Amino acid sequence: STEKERMELPLIDVSPFCEASGTEEARKEVVKEVYKACLDTGFFLIKGYQSVLPQEQVDNILQNLAPDFFALPSETKQKLKAGENKGYVSYGDENLSTVYVDLNKDTQGKELGDFKEAMDLGREISFEDKNYNRAFYKKNNWPDEVMTKTADFDPIRWKQEILSYSDAIHKLAFILSRIFARSLDLPEDYFEKRLEDPLTILRLIHYPPLASEPRMSCGAHSDYGCCTILAQDSVGGLQLLNKQKQWVNVTPVKNTLVINIADMLQRWTNDLFVSTVHRVNNPPQGKHRFSIAFFFEPGFDTLIECIPSCIERTGNESKYPPIQYGEHLQKMYDATYGK
């Protein structure tokens, strides 16, 4: 597969859904554009979300919160090591090349795992919550539990700012779920009802420049859940596999977020929507890439079954049996972490 020139993703203004003043006519236009993008590559950019998720918060997490966290001493980060799907993930812990083995077969150094570090944070689950301490709903590992304030890092303030970003991006994710529902001619709250107790993960990621030997920074994979909302800096490195099986560079665009459809939405829609395989290449010498991925995933108990109207649009055959999302997720995690 040859590398292709840069790709301009469709850029969709979602402000009609984010602002109360959005007219029905404007909303219909958004729905139409999103539908088209979901049928094509399942990747698109959004703008006009800032009344829900202020741009200052996005810039702050990319320019300050993520770099400041990853600059902490290794021994501090190691104390926050991931338990299940929360906490710190260090270089080589994950190996995303294990899922699509053939797409990663030419990747040099893949046996060493992904050359990136990450911090995974889920929703805060209170003691009263029915899911408290269940698989995948376990508590977060926060830096303030293992360190006190230093000149460069205030763990309590860091936590507050991360939680504030998390609240805003949850709201944005539910707005997207309504757009997806409408694009499939379903009631606007169709997915919302099925996304109660979502297993969301906010992931801060740091890709350092490569040393001499080739390494895979993030192997070719598709995302597991409903959709992903990605904030990225201007360094670039994200590539997706187009329908011609070529790797295409996704150009970073200022003040936008990247949205991609994930596996469960493809499954729900009986392959009408596409969950596209993508990967990340490490940045050039002297540059560090930071990105913040928000994985919007169904709850553990959510039953994912093909939507009847989507079956009609795709040849009247259901391609997938119903599955419980939590069981599926466990399988995917076991593959990625080499269980």
mmCIF file of C-alpha atoms in Angstrom:
data_model
loop_
_atom_site.group_PDB
_atom_site.id
_atom_site.type_symbol
_atom_site.label_atom_id
_atom_site.label_comp_id
_atom_site.label_asym_id
_atom_site.label_seq_id
_atom_site.Cartn_x
_atom_site.Cartn_y
_atom_site.Cartn_z
ATOM 1 C CA SER A 1 0.000 0.000 0.000
ATOM 2 C CA THR A 2 1.528 3.284 -1.058
ATOM 3 C CA GLU A 3 1.364 6.488 0.935
ATOM 4 C CA LYS A 4 -0.847 9.066 -0.646
ATOM 5 C CA GLU A 5 -0.858 12.843 -0.440
ATOM 6 C CA ARG A 6 -2.772 14.656 2.244
ATOM 7 C CA MET A 7 -6.487 14.294 2.569
ATOM 8 C CA GLU A 8 -8.922 17.092 3.305
ATOM 9 C CA LEU A 9 -11.698 15.699 5.446
ATOM 10 C CA PRO A 10 -15.200 17.178 5.167
ATOM 11 C CA LEU A 11 -15.506 20.125 7.575
ATOM 12 C CA ILE A 12 -18.978 20.363 9.123
ATOM 13 C CA ASP A 13 -20.261 23.288 11.160
ATOM 14 C CA VAL A 14 -22.284 21.790 14.043
ATOM 15 C CA SER A 15 -23.237 25.131 15.620
ATOM 16 C CA PRO A 16 -26.946 24.729 14.660
ATOM 17 C CA PHE A 17 -27.059 21.809 17.152
ATOM 18 C CA CYS A 18 -24.840 23.460 19.782
ATOM 19 C CA GLU A 19 -26.644 26.783 19.936
ATOM 20 C CA ALA A 20 -30.276 27.305 20.876
ATOM 21 C CA SER A 21 -30.674 29.662 17.920
ATOM 22 C CA GLY A 22 -29.997 26.864 15.402
ATOM 23 C CA THR A 23 -32.891 26.628 12.938
ATOM 24 C CA GLU A 24 -34.500 23.366 11.861
ATOM 25 C CA GLU A 25 -33.410 24.054 8.307
ATOM 26 C CA ALA A 26 -29.767 24.511 9.349
ATOM 27 C CA ARG A 27 -29.931 21.347 11.451
ATOM 28 C CA LYS A 28 -31.230 19.306 8.517
ATOM 29 C CA GLU A 29 -28.239 20.476 6.487
ATOM 30 C CA VAL A 30 -25.823 19.320 9.216
ATOM 31 C CA VAL A 31 -27.564 15.945 9.412
ATOM 32 C CA LYS A 32 -27.234 15.511 5.640
ATOM 33 C CA GLU A 33 -23.504 16.326 5.642
ATOM 34 C CA VAL A 34 -22.770 14.044 8.587
ATOM 35 C CA TYR A 35 -24.680 11.189 6.956
ATOM 36 C CA LYS A 36 -22.666 11.545 3.763
ATOM 37 C CA ALA A 37 -19.353 11.558 5.680
ATOM 38 C CA CYS A 38 -20.359 8.477 7.701
ATOM 39 C CA LEU A 39 -21.123 6.521 4.520
ATOM 40 C CA ASP A 40 -17.854 7.548 2.919
ATOM 41 C CA THR A 41 -14.818 7.391 5.244
ATOM 42 C CA GLY A 42 -16.502 7.673 8.641
ATOM 43 C CA PHE A 43 -14.069 10.541 9.362
ATOM 44 C CA PHE A 44 -14.929 14.239 9.379
ATOM 45 C CA LEU A 45 -13.949 17.500 11.062
ATOM 46 C CA ILE A 46 -16.313 19.669 13.067
ATOM 47 C CA LYS A 47 -16.256 23.371 13.870
ATOM 48 C CA GLY A 48 -18.770 25.601 15.647
ATOM 49 C CA TYR A 49 -18.813 23.447 18.814
ATOM 50 C CA GLN A 50 -17.263 26.175 20.986
ATOM 51 C CA SER A 51 -20.473 27.166 22.801
ATOM 52 C CA VAL A 52 -20.461 23.629 24.282
ATOM 53 C CA LEU A 53 -16.715 22.993 24.466
ATOM 54 C CA PRO A 54 -14.836 26.311 24.554
ATOM 55 C CA GLN A 55 -11.732 26.471 22.357
ATOM 56 C CA GLU A 56 -9.685 27.776 25.314
ATOM 57 C CA GLN A 57 -10.311 24.457 27.071
ATOM 58 C CA VAL A 58 -9.191 22.473 24.029
ATOM 59 C CA ASP A 59 -6.061 24.605 23.613
ATOM 60 C CA ASN A 60 -5.298 24.421 27.321
ATOM 61 C CA ILE A 61 -5.392 20.629 27.420
ATOM 62 C CA LEU A 62 -3.173 20.352 24.311
ATOM 63 C CA GLN A 63 -0.699 23.079 25.221
ATOM 64 C CA ASN A 64 -0.553 22.759 29.014
ATOM 65 C CA LEU A 65 -2.397 19.919 30.737
ATOM 66 C CA ALA A 66 -1.095 17.097 28.530
ATOM 67 C CA PRO A 67 2.553 18.269 28.133
ATOM 68 C CA ASP A 68 2.764 19.115 31.862
ATOM 69 C CA PHE A 69 1.518 15.674 32.853
ATOM 70 C CA PHE A 70 3.858 13.780 30.515
ATOM 71 C CA ALA A 71 6.807 15.885 31.748
ATOM 72 C CA LEU A 72 6.369 14.413 35.250
ATOM 73 C CA PRO A 73 9.120 12.031 36.423
ATOM 74 C CA SER A 74 8.709 8.505 35.123
ATOM 75 C CA GLU A 75 8.439 7.058 38.656
ATOM 76 C CA THR A 76 5.468 9.346 39.416
ATOM 77 C CA LYS A 77 3.678 8.276 36.217
ATOM 78 C CA GLN A 78 4.456 4.596 36.896
ATOM 79 C CA LYS A 79 2.574 4.888 40.199
ATOM 80 C CA LEU A 80 -0.511 5.749 38.128
ATOM 81 C CA LYS A 81 -0.186 2.645 35.929
ATOM 82 C CA ALA A 82 -3.373 1.509 34.284
ATOM 83 C CA GLY A 83 -5.590 -0.798 36.244
ATOM 84 C CA GLU A 84 -7.938 -2.283 33.628
ATOM 85 C CA ASN A 85 -8.695 0.705 31.360
ATOM 86 C CA LYS A 86 -7.771 3.649 33.606
ATOM 87 C CA GLY A 87 -4.459 5.278 34.414
ATOM 88 C CA TYR A 88 -1.035 5.685 32.860
ATOM 89 C CA VAL A 89 0.052 3.612 29.848
ATOM 90 C CA SER A 90 3.767 3.660 29.134
ATOM 91 C CA TYR A 91 5.820 3.013 25.989
ATOM 92 C CA GLY A 92 5.245 -0.445 24.554
ATOM 93 C CA ASP A 93 2.430 -1.393 26.971
ATOM 94 C CA GLU A 94 -0.100 -1.443 24.165
ATOM 95 C CA ASN A 95 0.271 -3.189 20.871
ATOM 96 C CA LEU A 96 -2.478 -2.134 18.485
ATOM 97 C CA SER A 97 -0.923 -4.128 15.641
ATOM 98 C CA THR A 98 -2.358 -7.350 17.076
ATOM 99 C CA VAL A 99 -5.923 -6.695 15.934
ATOM 100 C CA TYR A 100 -5.395 -6.192 12.187
ATOM 101 C CA VAL A 101 -2.316 -8.341 11.824
ATOM 102 C CA ASP A 102 -2.110 -8.152 8.011
ATOM 103 C CA LEU A 103 -2.350 -4.333 7.927
ATOM 104 C CA ASN A 104 0.584 -4.094 10.305
ATOM 105 C CA LYS A 105 2.748 -6.848 8.848
ATOM 106 C CA ASP A 106 5.208 -4.421 7.202
ATOM 107 C CA THR A 107 5.506 -2.259 10.280
ATOM 108 C CA GLN A 108 9.052 -2.326 11.603
ATOM 109 C CA GLY A 109 9.524 -2.805 15.319
ATOM 110 C CA LYS A 110 5.890 -3.762 15.899
ATOM 111 C CA GLU A 111 6.819 -6.525 18.348
ATOM 112 C CA LEU A 112 8.025 -3.739 20.667
ATOM 113 C CA GLY A 113 4.484 -2.335 20.943
ATOM 114 C CA ASP A 114 3.258 1.211 20.400
ATOM 115 C CA PHE A 115 5.835 3.972 20.900
ATOM 116 C CA LYS A 116 3.608 6.390 22.778
ATOM 117 C CA GLU A 117 2.543 7.139 26.321
ATOM 118 C CA ALA A 118 -0.996 7.875 27.428
ATOM 119 C CA MET A 119 -3.154 8.727 30.405
ATOM 120 C CA ASP A 120 -6.654 7.228 30.468
ATOM 121 C CA LEU A 121 -9.428 8.747 32.559
ATOM 122 C CA GLY A 122 -13.016 7.528 32.727
ATOM 123 C CA ARG A 123 -16.155 9.147 34.077
ATOM 124 C CA GLU A 124 -16.047 9.696 37.822
ATOM 125 C CA ILE A 125 -18.287 7.000 39.297
ATOM 126 C CA SER A 126 -19.745 7.865 42.679
ATOM 127 C CA PHE A 127 -20.114 5.397 45.512
ATOM 128 C CA GLU A 128 -23.933 5.408 45.076
ATOM 129 C CA ASP A 129 -23.721 4.556 41.371
ATOM 130 C CA LYS A 130 -25.061 1.113 40.515
ATOM 131 C CA ASN A 131 -21.916 0.461 38.465
ATOM 132 C CA TYR A 132 -19.522 1.397 41.267
ATOM 133 C CA ASN A 133 -16.440 -0.842 41.118
ATOM 134 C CA ARG A 134 -17.760 -2.970 38.253
ATOM 135 C CA ALA A 135 -15.455 -4.060 35.446
ATOM 136 C CA PHE A 136 -14.496 -1.030 33.310
ATOM 137 C CA TYR A 137 -16.196 1.379 35.752
ATOM 138 C CA LYS A 138 -13.374 1.302 38.324
ATOM 139 C CA LYS A 139 -12.096 4.540 39.863
ATOM 140 C CA ASN A 140 -9.613 6.802 38.127
ATOM 141 C CA ASN A 141 -5.974 7.090 39.143
ATOM 142 C CA TRP A 142 -5.361 10.809 39.747
ATOM 143 C CA PRO A 143 -1.922 12.408 40.159
ATOM 144 C CA ASP A 144 -2.972 14.089 43.441
ATOM 145 C CA GLU A 145 -3.109 10.613 45.001
ATOM 146 C CA VAL A 146 0.615 10.034 44.456
ATOM 147 C CA MET A 147 2.206 13.504 44.545
ATOM 148 C CA THR A 148 1.957 16.964 46.045
ATOM 149 C CA LYS A 149 2.141 20.263 44.224
ATOM 150 C CA THR A 150 5.477 21.188 42.629
ATOM 151 C CA ALA A 151 6.673 24.356 40.917
ATOM 152 C CA ASP A 152 5.661 22.879 37.546
ATOM 153 C CA PHE A 153 2.578 20.837 38.376
ATOM 154 C CA ASP A 154 -0.451 21.370 40.592
ATOM 155 C CA PRO A 155 -2.249 17.990 40.689
ATOM 156 C CA ILE A 156 -5.458 19.279 42.270
ATOM 157 C CA ARG A 157 -5.928 22.064 39.758
ATOM 158 C CA TRP A 158 -4.984 19.659 36.939
ATOM 159 C CA LYS A 159 -7.743 17.281 38.033
ATOM 160 C CA GLN A 160 -10.337 20.087 38.169
ATOM 161 C CA GLU A 161 -9.450 21.271 34.668
ATOM 162 C CA ILE A 162 -9.523 17.739 33.234
ATOM 163 C CA LEU A 163 -12.944 17.098 34.810
ATOM 164 C CA SER A 164 -14.261 20.346 33.393
ATOM 165 C CA TYR A 165 -13.065 19.344 29.888
ATOM 166 C CA SER A 166 -14.611 15.900 30.400
ATOM 167 C CA ASP A 167 -18.021 17.387 31.302
ATOM 168 C CA ALA A 168 -18.039 19.593 28.208
ATOM 169 C CA ILE A 169 -16.960 16.854 25.810
ATOM 170 C CA HIS A 170 -19.620 14.479 27.197
ATOM 171 C CA LYS A 171 -22.230 17.101 26.262
ATOM 172 C CA LEU A 172 -20.760 17.385 22.783
ATOM 173 C CA ALA A 173 -20.760 13.594 22.363
ATOM 174 C CA PHE A 174 -24.480 13.398 23.175
ATOM 175 C CA ILE A 175 -25.171 16.168 20.647
ATOM 176 C CA LEU A 176 -23.343 14.067 18.019
ATOM 177 C CA SER A 177 -25.406 11.024 18.998
ATOM 178 C CA ARG A 178 -28.570 13.015 18.167
ATOM 179 C CA ILE A 179 -27.164 14.000 14.782
ATOM 180 C CA PHE A 180 -26.323 10.348 14.028
ATOM 181 C CA ALA A 181 -29.827 9.261 15.071
ATOM 182 C CA ARG A 182 -31.503 11.842 12.856
ATOM 183 C CA SER A 183 -29.276 10.973 9.922
ATOM 184 C CA LEU A 184 -30.665 7.424 10.128
ATOM 185 C CA ASP A 185 -34.269 8.704 10.365
ATOM 186 C CA LEU A 186 -34.482 7.490 13.959
ATOM 187 C CA PRO A 187 -35.924 9.363 16.957
ATOM 188 C CA GLU A 188 -33.345 11.930 18.075
ATOM 189 C CA ASP A 189 -32.810 10.191 21.427
ATOM 190 C CA TYR A 190 -32.397 6.695 19.902
ATOM 191 C CA PHE A 191 -28.700 6.372 20.808
ATOM 192 C CA GLU A 192 -28.969 8.546 23.892
ATOM 193 C CA LYS A 193 -31.310 6.005 25.463
ATOM 194 C CA ARG A 194 -28.821 3.252 24.634
ATOM 195 C CA LEU A 195 -25.833 5.212 25.878
ATOM 196 C CA GLU A 196 -26.814 5.459 29.518
ATOM 197 C CA ASP A 197 -23.831 4.725 31.783
ATOM 198 C CA PRO A 198 -21.438 5.083 28.840
ATOM 199 C CA LEU A 199 -17.934 3.645 29.201
ATOM 200 C CA THR A 200 -16.255 6.818 28.068
ATOM 201 C CA ILE A 201 -12.499 7.266 28.179
ATOM 202 C CA LEU A 202 -10.652 10.558 27.904
ATOM 203 C CA ARG A 203 -7.146 9.707 26.722
ATOM 204 C CA LEU A 204 -4.236 12.138 26.736
ATOM 205 C CA ILE A 205 -1.522 10.933 24.353
ATOM 206 C CA HIS A 206 2.109 11.890 23.810
ATOM 207 C CA TYR A 207 4.035 10.734 20.729
ATOM 208 C CA PRO A 208 7.720 11.642 21.022
ATOM 209 C CA PRO A 209 9.983 11.955 17.987
ATOM 210 C CA LEU A 210 11.573 8.645 17.024
ATOM 211 C CA ALA A 211 15.162 7.835 17.814
ATOM 212 C CA SER A 212 17.105 6.080 15.055
ATOM 213 C CA GLU A 213 15.319 2.728 14.866
ATOM 214 C CA PRO A 214 11.890 2.536 13.218
ATOM 215 C CA ARG A 215 8.989 2.063 15.601
ATOM 216 C CA MET A 216 5.241 2.022 15.286
ATOM 217 C CA SER A 217 3.753 4.826 17.324
ATOM 218 C CA CYS A 218 0.186 3.649 17.145
ATOM 219 C CA GLY A 219 -0.582 0.557 15.080
ATOM 220 C CA ALA A 220 -3.350 0.360 12.498
ATOM 221 C CA HIS A 221 -6.656 -0.137 14.295
ATOM 222 C CA SER A 222 -10.285 0.925 14.372
ATOM 223 C CA ASP A 223 -11.942 2.259 17.533
ATOM 224 C CA TYR A 224 -14.202 -0.007 19.554
ATOM 225 C CA GLY A 225 -17.129 2.114 20.655
ATOM 226 C CA CYS A 226 -19.667 4.501 19.164
ATOM 227 C CA CYS A 227 -17.485 7.394 17.989
ATOM 228 C CA THR A 228 -14.263 9.198 18.880
ATOM 229 C CA ILE A 229 -13.742 12.954 19.284
ATOM 230 C CA LEU A 230 -10.100 13.882 18.772
ATOM 231 C CA ALA A 231 -8.355 17.145 19.568
ATOM 232 C CA GLN A 232 -4.868 17.269 18.056
ATOM 233 C CA ASP A 233 -2.039 19.763 17.846
ATOM 234 C CA SER A 234 -0.598 21.035 14.569
ATOM 235 C CA VAL A 235 2.202 18.429 14.317
ATOM 236 C CA GLY A 236 0.227 15.838 12.309
ATOM 237 C CA GLY A 237 0.833 12.106 11.997
ATOM 238 C CA LEU A 238 -2.702 10.725 11.873
ATOM 239 C CA GLN A 239 -3.350 8.573 8.790
ATOM 240 C CA LEU A 240 -6.406 6.689 7.642
ATOM 241 C CA LEU A 241 -6.780 3.782 5.258
ATOM 242 C CA ASN A 242 -8.952 4.861 2.332
ATOM 243 C CA LYS A 243 -11.194 2.626 0.218
ATOM 244 C CA GLN A 244 -8.346 2.101 -2.261
ATOM 245 C CA LYS A 245 -6.292 0.676 0.659
ATOM 246 C CA GLN A 246 -3.871 3.610 0.633
ATOM 247 C CA TRP A 247 -2.682 5.368 3.770
ATOM 248 C CA VAL A 248 -3.730 8.999 3.642
ATOM 249 C CA ASN A 249 -2.396 11.794 5.854
ATOM 250 C CA VAL A 250 -5.044 13.747 7.731
ATOM 251 C CA THR A 251 -4.069 17.419 7.783
ATOM 252 C CA PRO A 252 -4.563 19.113 11.161
ATOM 253 C CA VAL A 253 -6.911 22.111 10.885
ATOM 254 C CA LYS A 254 -6.920 24.800 13.567
ATOM 255 C CA ASN A 255 -10.008 25.134 15.820
ATOM 256 C CA THR A 256 -11.575 21.879 14.656
ATOM 257 C CA LEU A 257 -12.060 18.438 16.170
ATOM 258 C CA VAL A 258 -11.727 15.153 14.290
ATOM 259 C CA ILE A 259 -14.724 12.818 14.575
ATOM 260 C CA ASN A 260 -14.558 9.200 13.565
ATOM 261 C CA ILE A 261 -17.145 6.458 13.579
ATOM 262 C CA ALA A 262 -16.184 3.453 15.697
ATOM 263 C CA ASP A 263 -16.981 -0.263 15.415
ATOM 264 C CA MET A 264 -20.237 -0.348 17.352
ATOM 265 C CA LEU A 265 -21.871 2.344 15.224
ATOM 266 C CA GLN A 266 -20.803 0.387 12.140
ATOM 267 C CA ARG A 267 -22.334 -2.724 13.696
ATOM 268 C CA TRP A 268 -25.520 -0.924 14.800
ATOM 269 C CA THR A 269 -25.976 0.389 11.254
ATOM 270 C CA ASN A 270 -25.259 -3.012 9.655
ATOM 271 C CA ASP A 271 -22.129 -1.625 7.905
ATOM 272 C CA LEU A 272 -23.961 1.407 6.498
ATOM 273 C CA PHE A 273 -21.613 3.670 8.490
ATOM 274 C CA VAL A 274 -17.903 2.977 8.179
ATOM 275 C CA SER A 275 -15.465 2.538 11.054
ATOM 276 C CA THR A 276 -12.221 3.272 9.234
ATOM 277 C CA VAL A 277 -8.853 1.830 10.145
ATOM 278 C CA HIS A 278 -6.304 4.486 11.123
ATOM 279 C CA ARG A 279 -2.853 4.789 12.658
ATOM 280 C CA VAL A 280 -0.408 7.423 13.868
ATOM 281 C CA ASN A 281 3.161 7.983 12.727
ATOM 282 C CA ASN A 282 5.622 9.537 15.132
ATOM 283 C CA PRO A 283 6.475 13.183 14.592
ATOM 284 C CA PRO A 284 9.649 14.357 12.845
ATOM 285 C CA GLN A 285 12.861 14.986 14.818
ATOM 286 C CA GLY A 286 12.562 17.656 17.437
ATOM 287 C CA LYS A 287 8.743 17.626 17.520
ATOM 288 C CA HIS A 288 6.349 16.087 19.990
ATOM 289 C CA ARG A 289 2.736 15.302 19.063
ATOM 290 C CA PHE A 290 0.026 15.680 21.696
ATOM 291 C CA SER A 291 -3.558 14.649 21.169
ATOM 292 C CA ILE A 292 -6.637 14.099 23.316
ATOM 293 C CA ALA A 293 -8.979 11.320 22.243
ATOM 294 C CA PHE A 294 -12.423 11.008 23.760
ATOM 295 C CA PHE A 295 -13.842 7.518 23.213
ATOM 296 C CA PHE A 296 -17.631 7.580 23.424
ATOM 297 C CA GLU A 297 -18.632 4.006 24.127
ATOM 298 C CA PRO A 298 -21.867 2.247 25.056
ATOM 299 C CA GLY A 299 -22.420 0.989 28.596
ATOM 300 C CA PHE A 300 -21.259 -2.477 29.637
ATOM 301 C CA ASP A 301 -24.795 -3.907 29.479
ATOM 302 C CA THR A 302 -25.818 -2.218 26.225
ATOM 303 C CA LEU A 303 -27.075 -4.706 23.672
ATOM 304 C CA ILE A 304 -25.819 -3.827 20.224
ATOM 305 C CA GLU A 305 -28.179 -5.139 17.584
ATOM 306 C CA CYS A 306 -28.563 -4.051 13.977
ATOM 307 C CA ILE A 307 -31.124 -1.271 13.548
ATOM 308 C CA PRO A 308 -34.083 -2.532 11.453
ATOM 309 C CA SER A 309 -34.153 0.494 9.107
ATOM 310 C CA CYS A 310 -30.405 0.062 8.483
ATOM 311 C CA ILE A 311 -30.919 -3.604 7.626
ATOM 312 C CA GLU A 312 -33.479 -2.470 5.014
ATOM 313 C CA ARG A 313 -30.956 -0.024 3.536
ATOM 314 C CA THR A 314 -28.238 -2.683 3.318
ATOM 315 C CA GLY A 315 -29.847 -5.601 1.509
ATOM 316 C CA ASN A 316 -32.312 -6.899 4.138
ATOM 317 C CA GLU A 317 -29.787 -9.240 5.796
ATOM 318 C CA SER A 318 -28.546 -8.614 9.326
ATOM 319 C CA LYS A 319 -24.741 -9.071 9.225
ATOM 320 C CA TYR A 320 -24.186 -9.347 12.979
ATOM 321 C CA PRO A 321 -25.799 -11.200 15.875
ATOM 322 C CA PRO A 322 -26.675 -9.039 18.906
ATOM 323 C CA ILE A 323 -23.807 -8.660 21.400
ATOM 324 C CA GLN A 324 -23.394 -7.182 24.846
ATOM 325 C CA TYR A 325 -20.881 -4.357 24.556
ATOM 326 C CA GLY A 326 -18.930 -5.198 27.731
ATOM 327 C CA GLU A 327 -18.132 -8.718 26.571
ATOM 328 C CA HIS A 328 -16.912 -7.411 23.225
ATOM 329 C CA LEU A 329 -14.752 -4.768 24.924
ATOM 330 C CA GLN A 330 -13.101 -7.359 27.163
ATOM 331 C CA LYS A 331 -12.028 -9.362 24.101
ATOM 332 C CA MET A 332 -10.570 -6.284 22.418
ATOM 333 C CA TYR A 333 -8.612 -5.284 25.527
ATOM 334 C CA ASP A 334 -7.197 -8.769 25.900
ATOM 335 C CA ALA A 335 -5.905 -8.652 22.320
ATOM 336 C CA THR A 336 -4.377 -5.162 22.662
ATOM 337 C CA TYR A 337 -2.622 -5.821 25.957
ATOM 338 C CA GLY A 338 -1.515 -9.341 24.999
ATOM 339 C CA LYS A 339 -3.555 -11.153 27.646
#
